[in-house]
Tab-separated table of C-alpha atoms in Angstrom:
chain	number	residue	atom	x	y	z
A	4	MET	CA	-7.792	54.810	-64.502
A	5	LYS	CA	-5.427	52.004	-65.294
A	6	SER	CA	-3.429	52.519	-62.124
A	7	LYS	CA	-6.590	52.800	-60.027
A	8	LYS	CA	-7.889	49.539	-61.435
A	9	PHE	CA	-4.581	47.867	-60.566
A	10	GLU	CA	-4.773	49.254	-57.025
A	11	PHE	CA	-8.311	47.894	-56.726
A	12	LEU	CA	-7.251	44.420	-57.884
A	13	LEU	CA	-4.232	44.171	-55.589
A	14	PRO	CA	-6.199	43.206	-52.425
A	15	ILE	CA	-8.143	40.611	-54.385
A	16	LEU	CA	-4.975	39.081	-55.849
A	17	PHE	CA	-3.223	39.152	-52.487
A	18	SER	CA	-6.132	37.452	-50.706
A	19	GLY	CA	-6.282	34.846	-53.452
A	20	LEU	CA	-2.595	34.090	-53.008
A	21	LEU	CA	-3.122	33.717	-49.260
A	22	VAL	CA	-5.927	31.236	-49.803
A	23	PHE	CA	-3.814	29.284	-52.288
A	24	ALA	CA	-0.782	29.251	-49.991
A	25	HIS	CA	-2.873	28.200	-47.005
A	26	SER	CA	-4.485	25.365	-48.931
A	27	CYS	CA	-1.090	24.118	-50.130
A	28	LYS	CA	0.386	24.321	-46.652
A	29	ASP	CA	-2.435	22.310	-45.077
A	30	GLU	CA	-2.889	19.794	-47.852
A	31	THR	CA	-0.922	17.072	-46.064
A	32	TYR	CA	-2.461	17.620	-42.650
A	33	VAL	CA	-6.171	18.226	-43.221
A	34	TYR	CA	-7.888	14.858	-43.471
A	35	GLN	CA	-11.197	14.324	-45.210
A	36	GLN	CA	-13.142	11.195	-45.992
A	37	ASP	CA	-12.565	11.222	-49.771
A	38	SER	CA	-14.668	8.141	-50.404
A	39	ASP	CA	-15.713	9.480	-53.815
A	40	LYS	CA	-12.224	10.466	-54.977
A	41	GLY	CA	-9.363	8.446	-56.369
A	42	THR	CA	-9.281	5.219	-58.321
A	43	PRO	CA	-11.269	2.340	-56.836
A	44	PHE	CA	-9.369	-0.720	-55.626
A	45	ASN	CA	-8.640	-3.268	-58.370
A	46	PRO	CA	-8.208	-6.812	-56.965
A	47	ASN	CA	-6.420	-7.833	-60.177
A	48	LEU	CA	-3.584	-5.359	-59.594
A	49	PRO	CA	-0.958	-5.349	-56.834
A	50	VAL	CA	-1.008	-2.874	-53.965
A	51	GLU	CA	2.266	-0.970	-53.908
A	52	ILE	CA	3.903	1.384	-51.387
A	53	THR	CA	6.452	3.758	-52.902
A	54	GLY	CA	7.170	5.715	-49.725
A	55	PHE	CA	5.757	7.623	-46.779
A	56	MET	CA	6.345	10.815	-44.836
A	57	PRO	CA	7.542	11.712	-42.307
A	58	ASP	CA	10.221	9.070	-41.671
A	59	SER	CA	9.880	9.336	-37.900
A	60	GLY	CA	7.536	10.558	-35.210
A	61	LYS	CA	5.601	9.758	-32.069
A	62	ILE	CA	2.097	8.679	-31.056
A	63	ALA	CA	-0.667	10.160	-33.268
A	64	GLU	CA	1.944	11.340	-35.786
A	65	LYS	CA	0.259	12.226	-39.109
A	66	VAL	CA	1.706	9.800	-41.666
A	67	VAL	CA	1.049	9.949	-45.412
A	68	ILE	CA	1.675	6.683	-47.280
A	69	ASN	CA	2.124	6.984	-51.051
A	70	GLY	CA	1.685	4.226	-53.601
A	71	SER	CA	-0.955	2.755	-55.845
A	72	ASN	CA	-4.171	0.730	-55.821
A	73	PHE	CA	-5.179	1.722	-52.279
A	74	GLY	CA	-8.758	2.200	-53.415
A	75	ASN	CA	-10.994	5.028	-52.240
A	76	ILE	CA	-12.846	3.519	-49.262
A	77	ALA	CA	-11.084	4.181	-45.954
A	78	SER	CA	-12.978	1.457	-44.100
A	79	GLU	CA	-11.483	-1.194	-46.430
A	80	VAL	CA	-7.880	-0.153	-45.756
A	81	LYS	CA	-5.867	-1.206	-42.704
A	82	VAL	CA	-2.411	0.083	-41.800
A	83	PHE	CA	-0.216	-1.702	-39.255
A	84	PHE	CA	3.036	-0.641	-37.608
A	85	ASN	CA	5.145	-3.526	-36.274
A	86	ASP	CA	7.595	-2.640	-33.484
A	87	GLY	CA	9.017	-6.133	-33.110
A	88	TYR	CA	6.378	-7.214	-30.608
A	89	SER	CA	3.247	-7.292	-32.729
A	90	ASP	CA	1.220	-5.453	-35.353
A	91	LYS	CA	-0.291	-2.221	-33.988
A	92	GLU	CA	-3.173	-0.851	-36.046
A	93	ALA	CA	-3.086	2.808	-37.075
A	94	SER	CA	-6.143	5.017	-37.417
A	95	VAL	CA	-6.839	5.448	-41.137
A	96	ILE	CA	-8.345	8.885	-41.736
A	97	SER	CA	-8.788	8.927	-45.516
A	98	VAL	CA	-7.731	7.225	-48.746
A	99	ASN	CA	-7.694	8.635	-52.276
A	100	GLY	CA	-6.278	5.857	-54.442
A	101	SER	CA	-2.598	6.743	-54.327
A	102	SER	CA	-2.325	8.080	-50.769
A	103	ILE	CA	-3.328	6.915	-47.300
A	104	TYR	CA	-3.598	9.367	-44.419
A	105	CYS	CA	-3.231	7.747	-40.985
A	106	LEU	CA	-2.175	8.374	-37.385
A	107	ALA	CA	0.669	6.371	-35.857
A	108	PRO	CA	-0.397	4.178	-32.896
A	109	ARG	CA	1.470	3.903	-29.593
A	110	LEU	CA	4.618	1.851	-30.255
A	111	SER	CA	7.858	0.792	-28.662
A	112	GLY	CA	10.766	3.062	-29.426
A	113	GLY	CA	12.818	2.178	-32.495
A	114	ASP	CA	12.282	1.163	-36.113
A	115	ASN	CA	8.863	-0.061	-37.195
A	116	GLN	CA	7.740	-1.838	-40.333
A	117	ILE	CA	4.629	-0.427	-42.039
A	118	LYS	CA	2.159	-2.826	-43.642
A	119	VAL	CA	-0.954	-1.999	-45.680
A	120	ILE	CA	-3.865	-4.391	-46.231
A	121	VAL	CA	-6.622	-3.502	-48.700
A	122	SER	CA	-9.977	-5.238	-48.797
A	123	GLU	CA	-8.811	-7.834	-46.214
A	124	SER	CA	-6.758	-9.703	-48.813
A	125	THR	CA	-4.077	-7.739	-50.629
A	126	GLU	CA	-1.090	-6.962	-48.389
A	127	THR	CA	2.127	-5.039	-48.982
A	128	VAL	CA	5.048	-3.799	-46.868
A	129	ALA	CA	6.790	-0.430	-47.095
A	130	PRO	CA	10.362	-0.468	-48.459
A	131	LYS	CA	11.717	1.414	-45.429
A	132	THR	CA	10.995	1.643	-41.704
A	133	PHE	CA	9.347	4.308	-39.578
A	134	HIS	CA	11.382	5.379	-36.552
A	135	TYR	CA	9.175	5.827	-33.496
A	136	THR	CA	10.347	8.051	-30.669
A	137	ALA	CA	8.789	6.931	-27.399
A	138	SER	CA	8.517	9.524	-24.663
A	139	ALA	CA	8.268	8.659	-20.985
A	140	TYR	CA	7.690	10.726	-17.877
A	141	VAL	CA	6.829	10.361	-14.204
A	142	SER	CA	4.093	12.516	-12.719
A	143	TRP	CA	2.240	12.880	-9.425
A	144	VAL	CA	-1.330	11.550	-9.200
A	145	ALA	CA	-2.467	11.724	-5.570
A	146	GLY	CA	-1.236	11.871	-2.004
A	147	ILE	CA	0.538	14.317	0.280
A	148	GLY	CA	3.640	12.190	0.692
A	149	LEU	CA	6.379	13.917	2.662
A	150	ARG	CA	4.916	17.370	2.186
A	151	ASP	CA	3.540	17.655	5.717
A	152	GLY	CA	6.209	15.593	7.450
A	153	THR	CA	6.189	11.935	8.418
A	154	GLY	CA	3.553	10.057	10.327
A	155	ALA	CA	0.998	7.294	9.940
A	156	PHE	CA	-2.364	8.730	8.952
A	157	TYR	CA	-4.846	8.663	6.116
A	158	GLN	CA	-7.150	11.259	4.670
A	159	ASP	CA	-9.810	11.337	1.962
A	160	GLY	CA	-10.642	14.379	-0.140
A	161	THR	CA	-9.099	15.915	-3.220
A	162	LEU	CA	-6.037	14.415	-4.851
A	163	ALA	CA	-3.870	17.081	-3.211
A	164	GLU	CA	-5.448	16.642	0.231
A	165	SER	CA	-5.413	12.851	0.345
A	166	HIS	CA	-2.918	10.848	2.336
A	167	PHE	CA	-1.924	7.195	1.936
A	168	HIS	CA	0.094	4.972	4.228
A	169	LYS	CA	1.616	1.539	3.591
A	170	ILE	CA	-0.141	0.513	0.402
A	171	MET	CA	0.135	-3.216	-0.316
A	172	GLY	CA	-1.542	-3.294	-3.718
A	173	ILE	CA	-2.814	-1.089	-6.508
A	174	VAL	CA	-5.049	-1.789	-9.514
A	175	ALA	CA	-5.796	0.454	-12.515
A	176	LEU	CA	-9.480	0.442	-13.451
A	177	GLY	CA	-9.173	2.494	-16.643
A	178	ASP	CA	-10.318	6.071	-17.317
A	179	ASP	CA	-7.789	7.329	-14.749
A	180	GLN	CA	-9.487	5.483	-11.908
A	181	ILE	CA	-7.522	3.426	-9.379
A	182	MET	CA	-8.043	1.331	-6.257
A	183	THR	CA	-5.462	0.833	-3.517
A	184	PHE	CA	-5.313	-1.805	-0.777
A	185	GLY	CA	-3.537	-1.124	2.513
A	186	SER	CA	-1.542	-3.056	5.089
A	187	TYR	CA	-2.255	-4.140	8.683
A	188	GLU	CA	-1.941	-0.802	10.498
A	189	SER	CA	-5.123	1.053	11.433
A	190	MET	CA	-4.123	4.044	9.311
A	191	ALA	CA	-3.487	1.808	6.322
A	192	ASN	CA	-5.869	-1.185	6.362
A	193	LYS	CA	-8.353	0.318	3.928
A	194	VAL	CA	-9.508	0.044	0.335
A	195	ARG	CA	-9.395	3.441	-1.373
A	196	PHE	CA	-10.875	4.647	-4.664
A	197	ILE	CA	-9.119	7.350	-6.680
A	198	SER	CA	-10.686	9.261	-9.569
A	199	VAL	CA	-8.275	11.607	-11.272
A	200	ASN	CA	-10.965	13.182	-13.457
A	201	ASP	CA	-13.230	13.831	-10.451
A	202	ASN	CA	-10.304	14.963	-8.276
A	203	ARG	CA	-11.322	12.821	-5.340
A	204	VAL	CA	-10.199	10.006	-3.057
A	205	ILE	CA	-12.717	8.044	-0.982
A	206	THR	CA	-12.538	5.030	1.331
A	207	LEU	CA	-14.556	2.031	0.125
A	208	GLN	CA	-13.705	-0.423	2.912
A	209	ASP	CA	-12.151	-0.036	6.339
A	210	GLY	CA	-10.384	-2.377	8.762
A	211	VAL	CA	-9.265	-5.013	6.213
A	212	TYR	CA	-5.719	-6.202	5.557
A	213	LEU	CA	-5.659	-7.092	1.864
A	214	GLY	CA	-2.933	-7.838	-0.639
A	215	LYS	CA	-2.590	-7.199	-4.369
A	216	PRO	CA	-5.982	-7.547	-6.119
A	217	ALA	CA	-6.925	-9.290	-9.356
A	218	ILE	CA	-9.022	-7.672	-12.087
A	219	ASN	CA	-10.981	-9.168	-14.961
A	220	GLU	CA	-10.215	-8.377	-18.583
A	221	ASP	CA	-13.134	-5.958	-18.990
A	222	LYS	CA	-12.080	-4.070	-15.849
A	223	THR	CA	-15.552	-4.435	-14.372
A	224	ALA	CA	-14.705	-6.619	-11.350
A	225	VAL	CA	-11.845	-6.653	-8.837
A	226	TYR	CA	-11.024	-9.457	-6.378
A	227	ALA	CA	-8.833	-9.449	-3.269
A	228	THR	CA	-8.178	-11.694	-0.300
A	229	THR	CA	-7.066	-10.961	3.216
A	230	LEU	CA	-3.366	-11.546	3.660
A	231	ASN	CA	-3.822	-13.554	6.875
A	232	PRO	CA	-5.993	-16.666	7.372
A	233	THR	CA	-8.770	-17.321	7.197
A	234	HIS	CA	-8.392	-15.796	3.753
A	235	THR	CA	-11.661	-14.005	3.026
A	236	VAL	CA	-12.212	-13.268	-0.668
A	237	TYR	CA	-13.935	-9.996	-1.568
A	238	GLU	CA	-15.474	-8.904	-4.847
A	239	TYR	CA	-15.766	-5.265	-5.988
A	240	ARG	CA	-17.941	-4.585	-9.037
A	241	LYS	CA	-18.092	-1.456	-11.158
A	242	ASP	CA	-21.878	-1.671	-11.540
A	243	ASN	CA	-22.208	-1.521	-7.738
A	244	GLY	CA	-19.895	1.429	-7.244
A	245	TRP	CA	-16.961	-0.847	-6.318
A	246	MET	CA	-18.520	-1.685	-2.954
A	247	PRO	CA	-17.082	-4.829	-1.258
A	248	TYR	CA	-18.924	-8.150	-1.137
A	249	ARG	CA	-17.649	-11.238	0.659
A	250	ILE	CA	-17.827	-14.204	-1.747
A	251	GLY	CA	-15.905	-16.986	0.019
A	252	GLU	CA	-12.807	-18.173	1.859
A	253	ILE	CA	-9.522	-19.836	0.949
A	254	PRO	CA	-8.271	-22.464	3.444
A	255	GLU	CA	-4.918	-22.049	5.170
A	256	ARG	CA	-2.060	-24.119	3.731
A	257	GLY	CA	1.296	-25.222	5.117
A	258	SER	CA	2.763	-24.998	8.583
A	259	GLY	CA	3.122	-21.740	10.453
A	260	TYR	CA	1.124	-18.581	9.930
A	261	ASP	CA	-0.001	-18.496	6.315
A	262	HIS	CA	-0.002	-15.447	4.005
A	263	ILE	CA	-1.364	-14.770	0.512
A	264	GLN	CA	0.178	-11.636	-0.932
A	265	SER	CA	-1.642	-11.332	-4.272
A	266	MET	CA	-4.246	-12.784	-6.622
A	267	VAL	CA	-4.440	-12.789	-10.433
A	268	MET	CA	-6.975	-13.719	-13.084
A	269	MET	CA	-6.244	-15.082	-16.554
A	270	ASP	CA	-7.481	-13.409	-19.716
A	271	LYS	CA	-10.641	-14.578	-21.507
A	272	GLU	CA	-8.703	-16.656	-24.016
A	273	HIS	CA	-7.331	-18.908	-21.262
A	274	ASP	CA	-10.279	-18.596	-18.849
A	275	PRO	CA	-13.370	-17.791	-20.964
A	276	ALA	CA	-15.686	-17.571	-17.956
A	277	GLN	CA	-13.227	-15.423	-15.973
A	278	GLU	CA	-13.979	-17.551	-12.914
A	279	TRP	CA	-10.588	-18.582	-11.473
A	280	LEU	CA	-8.393	-16.587	-9.119
A	281	TYR	CA	-4.800	-17.846	-8.828
A	282	PHE	CA	-2.571	-17.278	-5.798
A	283	CYS	CA	0.457	-18.523	-3.863
A	284	HIS	CA	0.715	-19.296	-0.171
A	285	LYS	CA	3.913	-18.280	1.609
A	286	SER	CA	4.556	-21.976	2.306
A	287	GLY	CA	5.047	-22.714	-1.399
A	288	TYR	CA	1.526	-23.910	-2.241
A	289	PHE	CA	0.030	-22.737	-5.529
A	290	GLY	CA	-3.735	-22.819	-5.940
A	291	ARG	CA	-6.857	-21.287	-7.404
A	292	PHE	CA	-10.280	-20.219	-6.177
A	293	ASN	CA	-13.490	-20.381	-8.231
A	294	ILE	CA	-15.597	-17.254	-7.815
A	295	ASN	CA	-18.784	-19.059	-8.921
A	296	THR	CA	-18.561	-22.243	-6.835
A	297	GLN	CA	-16.306	-20.903	-4.023
A	298	GLN	CA	-14.196	-24.052	-4.351
A	299	THR	CA	-10.415	-24.026	-3.888
A	300	GLU	CA	-8.041	-26.299	-5.825
A	301	ASP	CA	-4.433	-27.009	-4.834
A	302	LEU	CA	-2.301	-27.094	-7.989
A	303	GLY	CA	1.178	-27.580	-6.534
A	304	GLU	CA	3.303	-27.400	-3.397
A	305	ASN	CA	6.922	-26.779	-2.380
A	306	LEU	CA	7.370	-24.562	-5.448
A	307	PHE	CA	9.722	-22.140	-3.711
A	308	ASP	CA	11.314	-21.469	-0.345
A	309	GLN	CA	9.011	-20.009	2.286
A	310	ALA	CA	9.168	-16.279	2.944
A	311	ASP	CA	7.488	-14.043	5.539
A	312	TYR	CA	5.378	-12.673	2.730
A	313	VAL	CA	5.426	-14.587	-0.493
A	314	GLY	CA	5.815	-12.261	-3.440
A	315	TYR	CA	3.535	-10.717	-6.007
A	316	LEU	CA	2.053	-12.811	-8.810
A	317	VAL	CA	1.541	-11.928	-12.499
A	318	TYR	CA	-0.041	-13.967	-15.288
A	319	ASP	CA	1.637	-13.989	-18.721
A	320	LYS	CA	-1.061	-14.580	-21.344
A	321	PHE	CA	1.520	-14.709	-24.144
A	322	ASN	CA	3.342	-17.718	-22.670
A	323	ASN	CA	0.549	-19.089	-20.448
A	324	CYS	CA	2.594	-19.011	-17.273
A	325	PHE	CA	2.926	-17.061	-14.026
A	326	TYR	CA	5.750	-15.014	-12.549
A	327	LEU	CA	6.314	-14.619	-8.822
A	328	SER	CA	8.582	-12.039	-7.195
A	329	HIS	CA	10.418	-13.548	-4.208
A	330	HIS	CA	11.996	-10.710	-2.255
A	331	THR	CA	13.933	-12.861	0.217
A	332	LYS	CA	15.462	-14.836	-2.661
A	333	TYR	CA	16.125	-11.712	-4.753
A	334	CYS	CA	14.689	-13.275	-7.877
A	335	ILE	CA	11.674	-13.834	-10.105
A	336	TYR	CA	10.219	-17.351	-10.345
A	337	LYS	CA	8.387	-18.730	-13.362
A	338	ILE	CA	5.469	-21.094	-12.629
A	339	SER	CA	4.459	-23.380	-15.522
A	340	LYS	CA	2.081	-26.284	-15.979
A	341	THR	CA	3.639	-29.712	-16.583
A	342	GLY	CA	0.697	-31.281	-18.398
A	343	ALA	CA	-2.176	-30.373	-20.665
A	344	THR	CA	-4.024	-28.481	-17.907
A	345	TRP	CA	-3.071	-26.709	-14.710
A	346	THR	CA	-4.578	-29.482	-12.620
A	347	ASP	CA	-2.093	-31.965	-14.165
A	348	GLY	CA	0.765	-30.432	-12.196
A	349	VAL	CA	2.988	-27.342	-12.011
A	350	ARG	CA	6.662	-26.556	-11.619
A	351	SER	CA	8.670	-23.467	-10.706
A	352	ASP	CA	12.045	-22.279	-11.981
A	353	ILE	CA	14.127	-19.210	-11.346
A	354	TYR	CA	13.379	-16.890	-14.268
A	355	ALA	CA	15.618	-13.910	-13.463
A	356	GLY	CA	18.040	-12.936	-10.729
A	357	SER	CA	20.015	-15.038	-8.267
A	358	PRO	CA	19.005	-16.282	-4.786
A	359	SER	CA	22.601	-15.820	-3.629
A	360	GLN	CA	23.077	-12.145	-4.503
A	361	SER	CA	21.027	-9.091	-3.578
A	362	ALA	CA	21.828	-6.178	-5.893
A	363	VAL	CA	20.390	-3.962	-8.612
A	364	VAL	CA	22.230	-4.987	-11.759
A	365	ASP	CA	20.857	-4.774	-15.304
A	366	GLY	CA	21.608	-7.431	-17.911
A	367	SER	CA	20.341	-10.720	-19.275
A	368	LEU	CA	17.984	-12.946	-17.292
A	369	ALA	CA	20.954	-14.928	-15.973
A	370	ASP	CA	23.198	-11.936	-15.271
A	371	ALA	CA	20.660	-9.458	-13.872
A	372	ARG	CA	20.298	-9.066	-10.132
A	373	PHE	CA	17.410	-7.912	-7.948
A	374	ARG	CA	17.619	-6.495	-4.446
A	375	ASP	CA	14.020	-6.534	-3.200
A	376	PRO	CA	11.517	-7.269	-5.992
A	377	ARG	CA	7.888	-6.703	-5.025
A	378	GLY	CA	4.858	-5.564	-7.053
A	379	MET	CA	4.741	-6.483	-10.735
A	380	CYS	CA	2.591	-5.955	-13.816
A	381	MET	CA	2.716	-6.722	-17.532
A	382	ASP	CA	2.028	-4.411	-20.474
A	383	ASP	CA	0.288	-5.084	-23.793
A	384	ASP	CA	3.440	-6.548	-25.344
A	385	GLY	CA	4.374	-8.921	-22.526
A	386	ASN	CA	7.089	-6.773	-20.944
A	387	LEU	CA	7.286	-7.346	-17.185
A	388	TYR	CA	7.640	-4.351	-14.832
A	389	ILE	CA	8.863	-4.805	-11.255
A	390	CYS	CA	9.059	-2.507	-8.225
A	391	GLU	CA	12.356	-2.606	-6.337
A	392	PHE	CA	11.414	-1.976	-2.710
A	393	ASN	CA	13.249	-1.236	0.549
A	394	ASN	CA	15.301	1.843	-0.382
A	395	SER	CA	16.165	0.624	-3.877
A	396	ASN	CA	13.464	2.958	-5.245
A	397	VAL	CA	13.557	1.982	-8.916
A	398	ILE	CA	11.305	0.321	-11.487
A	399	ARG	CA	12.788	-2.556	-13.497
A	400	LYS	CA	11.664	-3.970	-16.837
A	401	ILE	CA	12.174	-7.429	-18.338
A	402	SER	CA	11.853	-7.192	-22.111
A	403	ALA	CA	9.554	-9.680	-23.815
A	404	LEU	CA	11.746	-9.518	-26.928
A	405	ASP	CA	15.102	-10.608	-25.555
A	406	GLY	CA	14.716	-10.991	-21.775
A	407	TYR	CA	17.004	-8.061	-21.039
A	408	VAL	CA	16.503	-6.548	-17.580
A	409	SER	CA	16.789	-2.769	-17.421
A	410	THR	CA	16.066	0.028	-14.964
A	411	VAL	CA	13.452	2.302	-16.539
A	412	ALA	CA	12.536	4.772	-13.782
A	413	GLY	CA	13.752	5.992	-10.422
A	414	THR	CA	17.044	6.883	-8.791
A	415	LEU	CA	18.804	4.003	-7.080
A	416	ASN	CA	19.288	4.340	-3.304
A	417	VAL	CA	17.722	7.831	-3.222
A	418	GLU	CA	14.263	8.370	-1.675
A	419	SER	CA	13.907	12.088	-1.012
A	420	PRO	CA	12.637	14.464	-2.184
A	421	GLN	CA	9.953	12.684	-4.176
A	422	THR	CA	10.601	13.987	-7.691
A	423	ASN	CA	8.728	13.736	-10.995
A	424	GLY	CA	9.697	14.386	-14.597
A	425	ASP	CA	12.385	12.506	-16.500
A	426	PRO	CA	12.127	8.820	-15.446
A	427	ALA	CA	15.919	8.608	-15.094
A	428	GLU	CA	15.874	11.498	-12.618
A	429	ALA	CA	12.612	10.705	-10.828
A	430	ILE	CA	12.782	9.805	-7.141
A	431	PHE	CA	10.411	7.266	-5.589
A	432	LEU	CA	9.917	6.576	-1.899
A	433	ASP	CA	9.759	2.777	-1.534
A	434	PRO	CA	7.641	1.813	-4.573
A	435	ARG	CA	5.645	-1.212	-3.448
A	436	ASP	CA	3.275	-2.100	-6.282
A	437	ILE	CA	2.561	-1.216	-9.904
A	438	SER	CA	-0.436	-1.641	-12.226
A	439	TYR	CA	-0.881	-1.062	-15.973
A	440	ASP	CA	-4.064	0.486	-17.375
A	441	GLY	CA	-3.733	-0.734	-20.989
A	442	ASN	CA	-3.266	2.782	-22.321
A	443	GLY	CA	0.414	3.483	-21.738
A	444	ASN	CA	0.066	4.391	-18.045
A	445	PHE	CA	1.690	2.565	-15.141
A	446	PHE	CA	0.373	3.561	-11.712
A	447	ILE	CA	2.847	3.101	-8.868
A	448	ALA	CA	1.950	2.923	-5.180
A	449	GLU	CA	4.595	3.863	-2.649
A	450	TRP	CA	4.769	2.396	0.827
A	451	TRP	CA	5.888	4.866	3.456
A	452	GLU	CA	4.305	8.348	3.353
A	453	ALA	CA	2.944	7.251	0.017
A	454	THR	CA	2.024	9.097	-3.096
A	455	ILE	CA	0.467	7.570	-6.188
A	456	ARG	CA	2.650	8.167	-9.232
A	457	ARG	CA	2.162	7.731	-12.951
A	458	TYR	CA	4.917	6.382	-15.205
A	459	ALA	CA	3.594	7.085	-18.718
A	460	VAL	CA	5.107	5.739	-21.930
A	461	GLN	CA	3.793	7.164	-25.217
């Protein structure tokens, strides 16, 4: 009887051990809102961090911060990771007095300082750093490219069926939606809408030769102007299905046949009404257009040497200035205001590269060289990304931290076959423009036999 009773109890004991082992194994990784557990926050005592685990990881890494006086209300606790650019807030899952469970945000690669703030007042910093491993890859988004041979044509349909030709500009709308703007040829002079989630490409506007568009901060309105005079300004609104509406014209400036390659809009902090579109004429004029009054203001002239097509423009909200890529001068210009407002005067200076040397060389702002800089965009931290066109086939980055110019994607001087994967081994075919979606994705538009590519950094 004794042995039979033992045999009967064995399954129960074994299952109990399994439950215990499973609960111990998952204790660190199963998050619950323990608002009724742990010691409440005491404002008269310091908040202390004794350590955290793991020491390193990537985006959405589960991080457990140990210490004291964290309280027991998750909504009153904030955790920030600082990657040298700025504080990035983590998602706090639960708090139990001596432990905080959170998910690491998207960061720049390298060491990050962890900071905890409780009840919006008490702040403390971890005694060590968290090493973030950023991963990057290049992937295909849409377009046939070279798959069916060369030739100028376009085609709507699924992402795999679509064909693009000579894209001048691209803009990321968020939620994996994109618009492209084509060049002067009949197979290219179109505005296209791409929805990755819906697996479709459609033509929104036909027979227009438009440059790089501007987009407002909420990503609800896009603006573009025809490259040639008279420069007709079009508006595309999300609430109207991104259909085009003509809202005004920009007068021609300078001698010779004028061009406007791109337009940009400031953020809400610097333009609360989001009403001004800034642009450069190829003759060296710098101006802005008001979308509400349809008035144009000239802000400066003779800012740079004339080019067939003046370069792409980007606004830097961190330094309240503009950058212009000048492909015939192989450099990036910086456009700054000289007074209290932009109407008080502007100036331009060479920011990176040299007008006397065309090459792809990484280095400091003064030592770096560009061969054919075209489309540009800026990420959340103020890093500037630049397409190297005309057989260079690489993407360059100017760091906001130290101004170092590096090559982050593409294979120099190689254009076929179009290849995805590791950014260092990826192959682009004349990348013409680039746009950032605010969520770690850079969408790149190629020029000849184009595909749309994604350079993702997580």
